[in-house]
Amino acid sequence: MNVIDKEVVNDTLKDIDEKIDQLNNQKIKVFLESLRLHQRNDISRDYLNWKNILIVVPGRGILEEVKKYKESISRISSVINSNSEQIYIYDFNDWKNSTRNKTQFLIRELLKNIFGGTPKIYENRGWVKLL
């Protein structure tokens, strides 16, 4: 193969990769719209610019629903946050940087406070007595 043929092949492959990325962006957009995340104000609008997207779900049932589509859409990861009340999306690089060199306990604390966590409001139970 001479130099000209390699350049043509590389350019063609690059064009195909760009088309694949555009189609995957459309898949991501449709998927997140089906979750009704485009209607919420607390969701970032620049998620298509992120290299990978982290979807934080509140329960295992929702995770199973997300997993079905996650296999056909690249650039999506998911995690369960039992402290969350709804679905959130974050830049996966933020998650990776935040959890690097953290213990499991510290990661749970991050999930309680930052990545979709909502503080639990405990009722004042008069019947609970401490020793």
mmCIF file of C-alpha atoms in Angstrom:
data_model
loop_
_atom_site.group_PDB
_atom_site.id
_atom_site.type_symbol
_atom_site.label_atom_id
_atom_site.label_comp_id
_atom_site.label_asym_id
_atom_site.label_seq_id
_atom_site.Cartn_x
_atom_site.Cartn_y
_atom_site.Cartn_z
ATOM 1 C CA MET A 1 0.000 0.000 0.000
ATOM 2 C CA ASN A 2 1.439 3.357 -0.934
ATOM 3 C CA VAL A 3 1.136 6.586 1.083
ATOM 4 C CA ILE A 4 -1.810 7.974 -0.903
ATOM 5 C CA ASP A 5 -3.937 4.870 -0.293
ATOM 6 C CA LYS A 6 -3.299 5.045 3.466
ATOM 7 C CA GLU A 7 -4.405 8.671 3.588
ATOM 8 C CA VAL A 8 -7.602 7.914 1.680
ATOM 9 C CA VAL A 9 -8.399 4.999 3.972
ATOM 10 C CA ASN A 10 -7.650 7.049 7.108
ATOM 11 C CA ASP A 11 -9.822 9.939 5.898
ATOM 12 C CA THR A 12 -12.680 7.583 5.059
ATOM 13 C CA LEU A 13 -12.448 5.884 8.451
ATOM 14 C CA LYS A 14 -12.369 9.254 10.189
ATOM 15 C CA ASP A 15 -15.534 10.329 8.333
ATOM 16 C CA ILE A 16 -17.289 7.102 9.309
ATOM 17 C CA ASP A 17 -16.267 7.559 12.964
ATOM 18 C CA GLU A 18 -17.688 11.097 12.959
ATOM 19 C CA LYS A 19 -20.999 9.798 11.567
ATOM 20 C CA ILE A 20 -21.090 7.081 14.234
ATOM 21 C CA ASP A 21 -20.469 9.707 16.954
ATOM 22 C CA GLN A 22 -23.291 11.859 15.592
ATOM 23 C CA LEU A 23 -25.688 8.900 15.569
ATOM 24 C CA ASN A 24 -24.670 7.953 19.108
ATOM 25 C CA ASN A 25 -25.291 11.548 20.235
ATOM 26 C CA GLN A 26 -28.780 11.262 18.776
ATOM 27 C CA LYS A 27 -29.306 8.004 20.684
ATOM 28 C CA ILE A 28 -28.167 9.638 23.933
ATOM 29 C CA LYS A 29 -30.439 12.623 23.382
ATOM 30 C CA VAL A 30 -33.488 10.453 22.657
ATOM 31 C CA PHE A 31 -32.744 8.217 25.640
ATOM 32 C CA LEU A 32 -32.397 11.097 28.096
ATOM 33 C CA GLU A 33 -35.533 12.737 26.682
ATOM 34 C CA SER A 34 -37.417 9.466 27.221
ATOM 35 C CA LEU A 35 -36.380 9.689 30.877
ATOM 36 C CA ARG A 36 -37.838 13.244 30.807
ATOM 37 C CA LEU A 37 -34.531 14.722 31.911
ATOM 38 C CA HIS A 38 -34.694 17.461 29.274
ATOM 39 C CA GLN A 39 -37.627 19.031 31.168
ATOM 40 C CA ARG A 40 -35.748 19.474 34.427
ATOM 41 C CA ASN A 41 -33.804 22.631 35.245
ATOM 42 C CA ASP A 42 -31.238 20.892 37.470
ATOM 43 C CA ILE A 43 -29.843 18.817 34.577
ATOM 44 C CA SER A 44 -26.885 20.206 32.624
ATOM 45 C CA ARG A 45 -27.623 20.937 28.968
ATOM 46 C CA ASP A 46 -24.092 20.319 27.723
ATOM 47 C CA TYR A 47 -24.105 16.568 28.362
ATOM 48 C CA LEU A 48 -23.354 15.796 24.698
ATOM 49 C CA ASN A 49 -19.984 17.526 25.134
ATOM 50 C CA TRP A 50 -18.972 15.143 27.922
ATOM 51 C CA LYS A 51 -16.739 12.238 26.994
ATOM 52 C CA ASN A 52 -18.857 9.824 29.087
ATOM 53 C CA ILE A 53 -22.142 10.302 30.918
ATOM 54 C CA LEU A 54 -22.896 8.878 34.357
ATOM 55 C CA ILE A 55 -26.554 8.157 35.061
ATOM 56 C CA VAL A 56 -27.345 8.005 38.777
ATOM 57 C CA VAL A 57 -30.521 6.039 39.481
ATOM 58 C CA PRO A 58 -32.353 5.663 42.807
ATOM 59 C CA GLY A 59 -33.031 1.932 42.664
ATOM 60 C CA ARG A 60 -32.213 -1.438 41.178
ATOM 61 C CA GLY A 61 -35.456 -1.628 39.178
ATOM 62 C CA ILE A 62 -34.652 1.569 37.319
ATOM 63 C CA LEU A 63 -31.071 0.378 36.793
ATOM 64 C CA GLU A 64 -32.377 -2.750 35.045
ATOM 65 C CA GLU A 65 -34.434 -0.529 32.716
ATOM 66 C CA VAL A 66 -31.393 1.650 31.958
ATOM 67 C CA LYS A 67 -29.139 -1.382 31.363
ATOM 68 C CA LYS A 68 -31.320 -2.535 28.473
ATOM 69 C CA TYR A 69 -30.503 0.632 26.547
ATOM 70 C CA LYS A 70 -27.000 1.133 27.874
ATOM 71 C CA GLU A 71 -25.752 -1.802 25.817
ATOM 72 C CA SER A 72 -26.801 -0.194 22.531
ATOM 73 C CA ILE A 73 -25.617 3.324 23.419
ATOM 74 C CA SER A 74 -21.945 3.999 23.980
ATOM 75 C CA ARG A 75 -20.550 6.624 26.389
ATOM 76 C CA ILE A 76 -23.103 5.845 29.125
ATOM 77 C CA SER A 77 -22.385 4.396 32.574
ATOM 78 C CA SER A 78 -24.715 4.002 35.523
ATOM 79 C CA VAL A 79 -24.637 3.717 39.283
ATOM 80 C CA ILE A 80 -27.270 3.153 41.972
ATOM 81 C CA ASN A 81 -27.661 5.793 44.656
ATOM 82 C CA SER A 82 -30.205 4.685 47.229
ATOM 83 C CA ASN A 83 -30.035 8.186 48.747
ATOM 84 C CA SER A 84 -31.402 9.709 45.554
ATOM 85 C CA GLU A 85 -35.063 10.354 44.887
ATOM 86 C CA GLN A 86 -34.808 10.756 41.111
ATOM 87 C CA ILE A 87 -32.490 10.195 38.162
ATOM 88 C CA TYR A 88 -29.500 12.506 37.656
ATOM 89 C CA ILE A 89 -26.748 12.724 35.067
ATOM 90 C CA TYR A 90 -23.156 13.803 35.638
ATOM 91 C CA ASP A 91 -19.922 13.981 33.742
ATOM 92 C CA PHE A 92 -18.263 10.605 34.272
ATOM 93 C CA ASN A 93 -14.858 12.283 34.541
ATOM 94 C CA ASP A 94 -16.123 14.236 37.589
ATOM 95 C CA TRP A 95 -17.219 10.941 39.159
ATOM 96 C CA LYS A 96 -13.909 9.281 38.356
ATOM 97 C CA ASN A 97 -11.897 12.176 39.769
ATOM 98 C CA SER A 98 -14.059 12.337 42.908
ATOM 99 C CA THR A 99 -13.862 8.629 43.678
ATOM 100 C CA ARG A 100 -10.203 8.091 42.880
ATOM 101 C CA ASN A 101 -8.347 6.642 45.900
ATOM 102 C CA LYS A 102 -11.500 6.685 48.042
ATOM 103 C CA THR A 103 -12.695 3.884 50.281
ATOM 104 C CA GLN A 104 -16.134 2.366 49.895
ATOM 105 C CA PHE A 105 -17.301 4.326 52.947
ATOM 106 C CA LEU A 106 -16.135 7.641 51.454
ATOM 107 C CA ILE A 107 -17.832 6.824 48.150
ATOM 108 C CA ARG A 108 -21.103 6.189 50.026
ATOM 109 C CA GLU A 109 -20.719 9.572 51.707
ATOM 110 C CA LEU A 110 -20.192 11.187 48.293
ATOM 111 C CA LEU A 111 -23.396 9.550 47.097
ATOM 112 C CA LYS A 112 -25.259 10.868 50.136
ATOM 113 C CA ASN A 113 -24.074 14.430 49.705
ATOM 114 C CA ILE A 114 -23.091 15.141 46.110
ATOM 115 C CA PHE A 115 -24.075 12.735 43.344
ATOM 116 C CA GLY A 116 -27.856 12.910 43.513
ATOM 117 C CA GLY A 117 -28.092 12.426 47.250
ATOM 118 C CA THR A 118 -30.806 14.109 49.201
ATOM 119 C CA PRO A 119 -30.630 14.524 52.943
ATOM 120 C CA LYS A 120 -33.071 12.260 54.724
ATOM 121 C CA ILE A 121 -35.448 14.073 57.045
ATOM 122 C CA TYR A 122 -36.197 11.888 59.976
ATOM 123 C CA GLU A 123 -39.469 12.219 61.775
ATOM 124 C CA ASN A 124 -39.451 13.015 65.453
ATOM 125 C CA ARG A 125 -40.444 9.661 66.849
ATOM 126 C CA GLY A 126 -41.390 9.955 70.468
ATOM 127 C CA TRP A 127 -41.415 6.212 70.964
ATOM 128 C CA VAL A 128 -37.700 5.855 70.185
ATOM 129 C CA LYS A 129 -35.674 6.039 73.377
ATOM 130 C CA LEU A 130 -31.972 5.917 73.734
ATOM 131 C CA LEU A 131 -30.248 4.341 76.711
#
